[in-house]
């Protein structure tokens, strides 16, 4: 069988738990990780009949901020909708989400278009314990932001790098931990292939992708599987599949729902969201310097190689540490570039020191690395005595001799002498000899 090559069309859906104080529609704490099960619940997030939701403004603003950082438009009118489906972790029988009027639309990060950024509520957590399934409602109602991309990713490597960039950006904003291991960042991939440069009319959704490595493997696997089907003249089914890490395969879970299956309708218990342009501006000014802009500035301001800047920028606390240390170091005559190299190459356990302690230590090391004054003077005397010819030249007015003698001293001390000081010592000794 001849295997043709097909273009990969990949779109990602990324769910992110927001780091707000309270949950999306009630006053329970949003920070649920590692808490005793079902201790952070109330009638609203338990989904009891008659309990009314009140929208969390902090979560809405955080989502708009993320949308703006992703270059999105923020429509002045937005609303919540009910997405109806039955699932054990969703006792209301619907999730409050956003359908046709999300908080942010039409953005871009790097080469990949952002279709929308919307806000919804997280579901309860299911814990399967041999014969029973248990529910923990601490997670139920936690604000969940969903970023949906256009199908503009064309390789699994690009997917991984792009997702890491998104994660970094959102962490810089401080709106989410985006921690895959803790489940505060969860990924789904929509994958299809075509032999033309048009998007095909089917897509396969892969769920349960809880690490960047799994994403890459699942995409590679699915690309292979769909290529084989298409090569046999078959069309892959529109369906939802899960990634089975043990078997290293994707497995069919269910045929994919269409939007109409969810019977979306506007949430009657919540008023729609209306912004003034001024309010959007007030959120916009809260945008911090984003990683890409920081990188451009660092390369210029500190003459850092791009690779060094990239490593230091990966985590915001590390980036902030570097800038503080560079600022303090500058006053002590330390080069930001040397500092950056030291941090990247980890020649020193800087993470145990404050920036001020680190600079103090480097300044001390620098001075200790230099030769004690007396020892330096002795070497100067020796070098002068060993070069009578140079001394004679100096008497003839050849000042360049000083640099020659300095070179000799530096060679003998393996560069440990302070050049300015040594130059002065040489001049002094030559004058003494002269007089
Ligand atoms: Zn609650
Ligand atoms: Mn969702």
Coordinates of N, CA and C and ligand atoms in Angstrom, one line a residue, residues 23 26-28 40-46 140, ligand 1:
X23 N -15.1 30.9 44.1 CA -15.6 30.1 42.9 C -16.3 31.0 41.9
X26 N -20.3 31.3 43.4 CA -20.7 31.3 44.8 C -19.4 31.8 45.6
X27 N -19.6 31.8 46.9 CA -18.5 32.4 47.7 C -17.5 31.4 48.2
X28 N -17.7 30.1 47.8 CA -16.7 29.1 48.3 C -15.3 29.3 47.8
X40 N -15.4 22.4 50.7 CA -15.6 23.7 50.2 C -16.8 23.7 49.2
X41 N -17.9 23.6 49.8 CA -19.1 23.4 49.0 C -20.3 24.2 49.6
X42 N -21.3 24.5 48.8 CA -22.5 25.2 49.2 C -23.6 24.8 48.3
X43 N -24.9 25.2 48.5 CA -26.0 24.7 47.7 C -25.7 25.1 46.2
X44 N -25.1 26.2 45.9 CA -24.9 26.6 44.5 C -23.9 25.7 43.8
X45 N -22.7 25.4 44.4 CA -21.8 24.6 43.7 C -22.1 23.1 43.8
X46 N -23.0 22.8 44.7 CA -23.5 21.4 44.7 C -24.6 21.2 43.7
X140 N -16.0 21.7 41.9 CA -17.3 22.1 41.2 C -17.5 23.6 41.4
Ligands
LIG1 ZN1 -20.1 27.0 46.6

